[in-house]
Structure formats: structure tokens, C-alpha cells
PDB file of C-alpha atoms in Angstrom:
ATOM      1  CA  MET A   1      13.559  20.240   5.424  1.00 48.00           C
ATOM      2  CA  CYS A   2      12.695  22.793   7.875  1.00 50.00           C
ATOM      3  CA  ILE A   3      11.848  22.520  11.658  1.00 49.00           C
ATOM      4  CA  ARG A   4       8.738  22.868  11.271  1.00 53.00           C
ATOM      5  CA  ASP A   5       8.044  19.781   8.875  1.00 60.00           C
ATOM      6  CA  ARG A   6      10.301  17.983  12.362  1.00 69.00           C
ATOM      7  CA  TRP A   7       7.157  19.339  14.205  1.00 74.00           C
ATOM      8  CA  SER A   8       4.415  18.057  12.514  1.00 71.00           C
ATOM      9  CA  ALA A   9       6.175  14.484  13.121  1.00 74.00           C
ATOM     10  CA  VAL A  10       6.438  15.076  16.790  1.00 79.00           C
ATOM     11  CA  GLY A  11       3.441  16.275  16.862  1.00 75.00           C
ATOM     12  CA  CYS A  12       1.257  13.104  15.584  1.00 76.00           C
ATOM     13  CA  SER A  13       3.837  11.184  18.101  1.00 80.00           C
ATOM     14  CA  PHE A  14       2.141  12.838  21.186  1.00 81.00           C
ATOM     15  CA  SER A  15      -1.142  12.777  19.808  1.00 80.00           C
ATOM     16  CA  GLY A  16      -0.773   8.789  18.801  1.00 82.00           C
ATOM     17  CA  MET A  17       0.052   9.197  22.836  1.00 87.00           C
ATOM     18  CA  THR A  18      -4.159  10.106  23.747  1.00 86.00           C
ATOM     19  CA  GLN A  19      -4.313   6.230  22.503  1.00 87.00           C
ATOM     20  CA  ILE A  20      -2.546   5.775  26.238  1.00 89.00           C
ATOM     21  CA  LEU A  21      -5.606   7.873  27.885  1.00 88.00           C
ATOM     22  CA  LEU A  22      -8.713   4.352  26.289  1.00 88.00           C
ATOM     23  CA  VAL A  23      -6.339   1.803  27.089  1.00 89.00           C
ATOM     24  CA  THR A  24      -6.148   3.185  30.635  1.00 89.00           C
ATOM     25  CA  ARG A  25      -9.358   3.819  31.017  1.00 89.00           C
ATOM     26  CA  TYR A  26      -7.686   6.891  32.435  1.00 91.00           C
ATOM     27  CA  ASN A  27     -10.513   8.801  29.558  1.00 89.00           C
ATOM     28  CA  VAL A  28     -13.722   7.399  32.080  1.00 91.00           C
ATOM     29  CA  ASP A  29     -11.964   9.077  35.643  1.00 91.00           C
ATOM     30  CA  LEU A  30     -12.084  12.233  32.781  1.00 91.00           C
ATOM     31  CA  GLY A  31     -15.629  11.601  32.114  1.00 92.00           C
ATOM     32  CA  ILE A  32     -15.680  11.052  28.721  1.00 91.00           C
ATOM     33  CA  PRO A  33     -17.627   7.668  27.226  1.00 92.00           C
ATOM     34  CA  ASP A  34     -14.971   5.093  25.509  1.00 89.00           C
ATOM     35  CA  LYS A  35     -17.179   5.436  22.535  1.00 91.00           C
ATOM     36  CA  ALA A  36     -17.182   9.487  21.889  1.00 91.00           C
ATOM     37  CA  PHE A  37     -13.492   9.191  22.786  1.00 90.00           C
ATOM     38  CA  CYS A  38     -12.918   6.357  20.368  1.00 88.00           C
ATOM     39  CA  LEU A  39     -14.541   8.382  17.172  1.00 89.00           C
ATOM     40  CA  THR A  40     -12.494  11.801  17.982  1.00 89.00           C
ATOM     41  CA  ASP A  41      -9.326  10.241  18.542  1.00 85.00           C
ATOM     42  CA  SER A  42      -9.504   8.178  15.634  1.00 84.00           C
ATOM     43  CA  LEU A  43     -10.177  11.175  13.217  1.00 89.00           C
ATOM     44  CA  ILE A  44      -7.695  13.341  15.005  1.00 86.00           C
ATOM     45  CA  LEU A  45      -5.141  11.167  14.381  1.00 84.00           C
ATOM     46  CA  GLN A  46      -6.292  10.074  10.596  1.00 86.00           C
ATOM     47  CA  THR A  47      -6.436  13.729  10.098  1.00 86.00           C
ATOM     48  CA  ILE A  48      -2.630  14.545  11.503  1.00 82.00           C
ATOM     49  CA  THR A  49      -1.299  11.276  10.273  1.00 80.00           C
ATOM     50  CA  GLU A  50      -2.197  13.102   6.548  1.00 83.00           C
ATOM     51  CA  ILE A  51      -1.477  16.004   7.070  1.00 81.00           C
ATOM     52  CA  ASN A  52       1.926  14.443   7.772  1.00 78.00           C
ATOM     53  CA  THR A  53       2.922  13.611   4.856  1.00 79.00           C
ATOM     54  CA  ILE A  54       2.297  16.494   3.038  1.00 81.00           C
ATOM     55  CA  PRO A  55       5.348  17.585   3.491  1.00 77.00           C
ATOM     56  CA  ILE A  56       7.123  14.177   1.676  1.00 77.00           C
ATOM     57  CA  LEU A  57       4.648  14.857  -1.875  1.00 79.00           C
ATOM     58  CA  VAL A  58       6.424  17.861  -1.424  1.00 78.00           C
ATOM     59  CA  MET A  59       9.925  16.949  -1.148  1.00 76.00           C
ATOM     60  CA  ALA A  60       8.823  14.673  -3.893  1.00 77.00           C
ATOM     61  CA  CYS A  61       7.787  16.924  -5.946  1.00 76.00           C
ATOM     62  CA  ARG A  62      10.044  18.979  -6.268  1.00 74.00           C
ATOM     63  CA  PHE A  63      13.375  16.846  -6.903  1.00 74.00           C
ATOM     64  CA  CYS A  64      11.199  14.764  -9.448  1.00 76.00           C
ATOM     65  CA  PRO A  65      12.771  14.349 -13.367  1.00 74.00           C
ATOM     66  CA  LYS A  66       9.527  15.508 -16.124  1.00 73.00           C
ATOM     67  CA  ASN A  67       7.171  12.617 -17.178  1.00 79.00           C
ATOM     68  CA  ILE A  68       8.321  10.420 -14.235  1.00 83.00           C
ATOM     69  CA  GLU A  69       5.840  12.155 -11.972  1.00 80.00           C
ATOM     70  CA  GLY A  70       3.999   8.890 -11.384  1.00 85.00           C
ATOM     71  CA  THR A  71       6.612   6.655 -11.301  1.00 88.00           C
ATOM     72  CA  MET A  72       8.061   8.045  -8.436  1.00 84.00           C
ATOM     73  CA  TYR A  73       4.222   8.724  -6.757  1.00 85.00           C
ATOM     74  CA  ALA A  74       4.306   5.034  -7.255  1.00 89.00           C
ATOM     75  CA  LEU A  75       7.600   4.040  -6.010  1.00 89.00           C
ATOM     76  CA  LEU A  76       7.245   6.616  -3.384  1.00 86.00           C
ATOM     77  CA  MET A  77       3.909   5.110  -2.052  1.00 88.00           C
ATOM     78  CA  ALA A  78       5.052   1.282  -1.900  1.00 94.00           C
ATOM     79  CA  ALA A  79       7.933   2.668  -0.048  1.00 90.00           C
ATOM     80  CA  LEU A  80       5.026   3.105   2.105  1.00 87.00           C
ATOM     81  CA  ASN A  81       3.147   0.763   2.295  1.00 93.00           C
ATOM     82  CA  PHE A  82       6.379  -1.999   3.050  1.00 96.00           C
ATOM     83  CA  GLY A  83       7.100  -0.077   6.102  1.00 91.00           C
ATOM     84  CA  THR A  84       3.558  -0.233   7.001  1.00 90.00           C
ATOM     85  CA  MET A  85       3.949  -3.913   6.398  1.00 95.00           C
ATOM     86  CA  ILE A  86       7.266  -4.383   8.395  1.00 95.00           C
ATOM     87  CA  SER A  87       5.795  -2.529  11.336  1.00 91.00           C
ATOM     88  CA  VAL A  88       2.870  -5.011  11.121  1.00 93.00           C
ATOM     89  CA  GLN A  89       4.946  -7.297  11.154  1.00 96.00           C
ATOM     90  CA  LEU A  90       7.155  -6.211  14.646  1.00 93.00           C
ATOM     91  CA  GLY A  91       3.997  -4.682  15.819  1.00 93.00           C
ATOM     92  CA  GLY A  92       2.482  -8.743  15.813  1.00 94.00           C
ATOM     93  CA  LEU A  93       6.139  -9.255  16.762  1.00 96.00           C
ATOM     94  CA  LEU A  94       6.050  -7.066  19.915  1.00 95.00           C
ATOM     95  CA  ILE A  95       2.464  -8.505  21.498  1.00 95.00           C
ATOM     96  CA  ALA A  96       3.511 -12.009  21.416  1.00 95.00           C
ATOM     97  CA  TYR A  97       6.825 -10.684  23.594  1.00 95.00           C
ATOM     98  CA  LEU A  98       4.787  -8.210  26.183  1.00 94.00           C
ATOM     99  CA  GLY A  99       2.181 -11.108  27.028  1.00 94.00           C
ATOM    100  CA  ILE A 100      -0.532  -9.185  24.990  1.00 92.00           C
ATOM    101  CA  THR A 101      -3.714 -11.165  24.455  1.00 92.00           C
ATOM    102  CA  GLU A 102      -7.743 -10.767  24.146  1.00 90.00           C
ATOM    103  CA  SER A 103      -7.971 -11.259  27.588  1.00 91.00           C
ATOM    104  CA  ASN A 104      -4.588  -9.345  29.154  1.00 90.00           C
ATOM    105  CA  PHE A 105      -4.284  -5.895  28.286  1.00 88.00           C
ATOM    106  CA  SER A 106      -2.369  -4.962  30.794  1.00 90.00           C
ATOM    107  CA  SER A 107       0.992  -4.143  29.306  1.00 92.00           C
ATOM    108  CA  LEU A 108      -0.486  -2.397  25.764  1.00 92.00           C
ATOM    109  CA  TRP A 109       0.144   0.450  27.028  1.00 92.00           C
ATOM    110  CA  ILE A 110       4.430  -0.581  26.445  1.00 94.00           C
ATOM    111  CA  LEU A 111       3.370  -1.372  22.940  1.00 93.00           C
ATOM    112  CA  ILE A 112       1.824   2.366  22.346  1.00 91.00           C
ATOM    113  CA  LEU A 113       4.378   3.213  24.087  1.00 92.00           C
ATOM    114  CA  ILE A 114       7.633   2.253  21.592  1.00 93.00           C
ATOM    115  CA  ALA A 115       4.825   2.731  18.619  1.00 89.00           C
ATOM    116  CA  ASN A 116       4.516   6.274  19.268  1.00 88.00           C
ATOM    117  CA  VAL A 117       8.363   6.973  20.113  1.00 89.00           C
ATOM    118  CA  THR A 118       9.572   4.484  17.916  1.00 88.00           C
ATOM    119  CA  SER A 119       8.335   6.775  15.068  1.00 83.00           C
ATOM    120  CA  VAL A 120       9.828   9.524  15.655  1.00 84.00           C
ATOM    121  CA  MET A 121      13.393   7.747  16.635  1.00 86.00           C
ATOM    122  CA  THR A 122      14.146   8.406  13.002  1.00 80.00           C
ATOM    123  CA  LEU A 123      13.667  12.552  12.672  1.00 80.00           C
ATOM    124  CA  PRO A 124      17.715  12.339  14.400  1.00 82.00           C
ATOM    125  CA  PHE A 125      19.083  11.299  11.354  1.00 80.00           C
ATOM    126  CA  LEU A 126      17.080  14.419   9.167  1.00 74.00           C
ATOM    127  CA  GLY A 127      20.678  16.144   9.892  1.00 75.00           C
ATOM    128  CA  CYS A 128      22.716  14.204   7.032  1.00 77.00           C
ATOM    129  CA  VAL A 129      20.113  14.657   4.319  1.00 71.00           C
ATOM    130  CA  ASN A 130      21.625  17.479   2.718  1.00 73.00           C
ATOM    131  CA  PHE A 131      18.814  19.199   1.190  1.00 71.00           C
ATOM    132  CA  GLU A 132      20.035  22.193   0.577  1.00 77.00           C
ATOM    133  CA  ALA A 133      22.247  19.896  -2.723  1.00 76.00           C
ATOM    134  CA  ALA A 134      19.414  18.132  -3.459  1.00 71.00           C
ATOM    135  CA  GLN A 135      17.060  21.331  -4.291  1.00 74.00           C
ATOM    136  CA  GLU A 136      20.131  22.489  -6.316  1.00 79.00           C
ATOM    137  CA  LEU A 137      20.153  19.730  -8.187  1.00 75.00           C
ATOM    138  CA  ALA A 138      16.855  19.498  -8.375  1.00 72.00           C
ATOM    139  CA  GLU A 139      17.348  23.417 -10.251  1.00 75.00           C
ATOM    140  CA  LYS A 140      19.602  22.538 -11.956  1.00 76.00           C
ATOM    141  CA  ARG A 141      17.452  19.545 -13.519  1.00 72.00           C
ATOM    142  CA  LYS A 142      14.681  21.402 -14.379  1.00 70.00           C
ATOM    143  CA  LEU A 143      16.876  23.770 -16.324  1.00 73.00           C
ATOM    144  CA  ILE A 144      18.203  21.105 -18.059  1.00 70.00           C
ATOM    145  CA  GLU A 145      15.292  19.375 -19.276  1.00 66.00           C
ATOM    146  CA  GLU A 146      13.782  23.138 -19.768  1.00 66.00           C
ATOM    147  CA  ASN A 147      16.240  24.087 -22.361  1.00 68.00           C
ATOM    148  CA  ASP A 148      15.978  22.463 -26.016  1.00 52.00           C
ATOM    149  CA  HIS A 149      19.188  20.348 -26.807  1.00 55.00           C
ATOM    150  CA  PRO A 150      20.558  20.111 -29.613  1.00 50.00           C
ATOM    151  CA  GLY A 151      20.402  16.764 -31.623  1.00 51.00           C
ATOM    152  CA  VAL A 152      17.509  15.583 -28.925  1.00 52.00           C
ATOM    153  CA  GLU A 153      13.983  15.680 -31.727  1.00 53.00           C
ATOM    154  CA  THR A 154      10.543  16.384 -29.601  1.00 49.00           C
ATOM    155  CA  PRO A 155       7.574  14.495 -29.584  1.00 49.00           C
ATOM    156  CA  ARG A 156       5.031  17.371 -31.119  1.00 49.00           C
ATOM    157  CA  PHE A 157       1.501  16.557 -30.329  1.00 46.00           C
ATOM    158  CA  VAL A 158      -0.369  19.848 -31.666  1.00 47.00           C
ATOM    159  CA  ASN A 159      -0.678  19.502 -35.533  1.00 50.00           C
ATOM    160  CA  THR A 160       1.834  21.711 -37.012  1.00 50.00           C
ATOM    161  CA  GLU A 161       1.395  23.534 -41.013  1.00 54.00           C
ATOM    162  CA  GLU A 162       3.333  20.792 -42.281  1.00 53.00           C
ATOM    163  CA  ASN A 163       0.624  17.606 -40.941  1.00 49.00           C
ATOM    164  CA  THR A 164      -2.569  19.100 -40.874  1.00 52.00           C
ATOM    165  CA  GLN A 165      -3.173  17.754 -43.833  1.00 53.00           C
ATOM    166  CA  PRO A 166      -4.278  14.066 -44.087  1.00 54.00           C
ATOM    167  CA  ASP A 167      -2.860  11.650 -46.151  1.00 52.00           C
ATOM    168  CA  GLU A 168      -4.573  10.865 -48.947  1.00 55.00           C
ATOM    169  CA  GLY A 169      -5.733   7.424 -47.663  1.00 53.00           C
ATOM    170  CA  THR A 170      -6.963   8.799 -44.531  1.00 53.00           C
ATOM    171  CA  ARG A 171      -8.873  11.564 -46.145  1.00 53.00           C
ATOM    172  CA  LYS A 172     -12.951  11.274 -45.627  1.00 55.00           C
ATOM    173  CA  GLN A 173     -14.969  10.243 -48.481  1.00 57.00           C
ATOM    174  CA  PRO A 174     -18.197  11.989 -48.737  1.00 56.00           C
ATOM    175  CA  ASN A 175     -21.848  10.964 -47.805  1.00 61.00           C
ATOM    176  CA  ARG A 176     -23.518  10.364 -51.324  1.00 55.00           C
TER     177      ARG A 176
END
């Protein structure tokens, strides 16, 4: 994973901090109406978040063994959904701890700050992942899969000369 991928996560977290402007009502002081700020902010945040997931999907495609791409994608989406579920539950606990209610938003900015800071807390641990070794393993696996293995029969989905003639039982009868 290169440095620009890490910066996309930092950019995503930084753009999430704009919600503090809305909560503290600083957007009104800047002359931006609440509706316009919410729509624009949501559009920008969602776009940046989607762009931020592209490096994860590209890396998953590179390291995925042949013929299990669907399983890999399902596993990746399950992990992302599980993380979202946990974050929602932890967010609920933080809301209760900070005393945020339907009429008290005084510490909502703290919740937004915590949510955005924790999203970049895992970035220092990316140094623990050996991406070069994983890339080498993926390349070796690709070479092994491309070579025919003796004794391993691969299924043929294309008709060859040997199996182009239909069996006697499946031959169509002429219309009379």
C-alpha cells in the first residue's frame, strides 16, 4: 500500500470534521444555509468514502486466488459490514456516555471528533503489514495457476472435436 492510499484515509477523516461546522452552527456565520451545507457535505463525504474503498478492493483483487473472487468479495463486504455494525453500537454507547439526547447536542461535536480521529488510528499499524511479501505470494500463486499441473484435469467448457457429436439418445428426430 503506498503513501497516497494512507492520505486518502486522512483526507476522509479530515472531510468528516466539516460536520463540526454544522453542529456548532458556524456554517450560518459563514453564510451557508443548513440545507445547502447538509446536502453538499453529505455528497462530498459519501464520494470521498467510496473513493477511499477503491484501494482496498484493488488490493483484494490482486491477492485473490483464481476462481474464488465472489467469495473474496463477499468476505470483504462481510468484514466491512461487521465493522459498521460494531461502530454503530460503540457510537450508541458514546452517545449515552456523553449525554447526547434529542434536546441536548452540546457535546455532539466531541462525538464527531472521536469518530473521525478513531478512523485514522489504525494507519500506523499499516507498517506492520508486509505488502511486498503478499505481492510476491500473489505472483507465485498466479504462475502456479497458469501452468498446467500433470495429473490434474481441468474441466473443459468448450466443445472439442471429440465431443461435438451428440449422443444417440440426444439426437433430434426429424419433423414429419
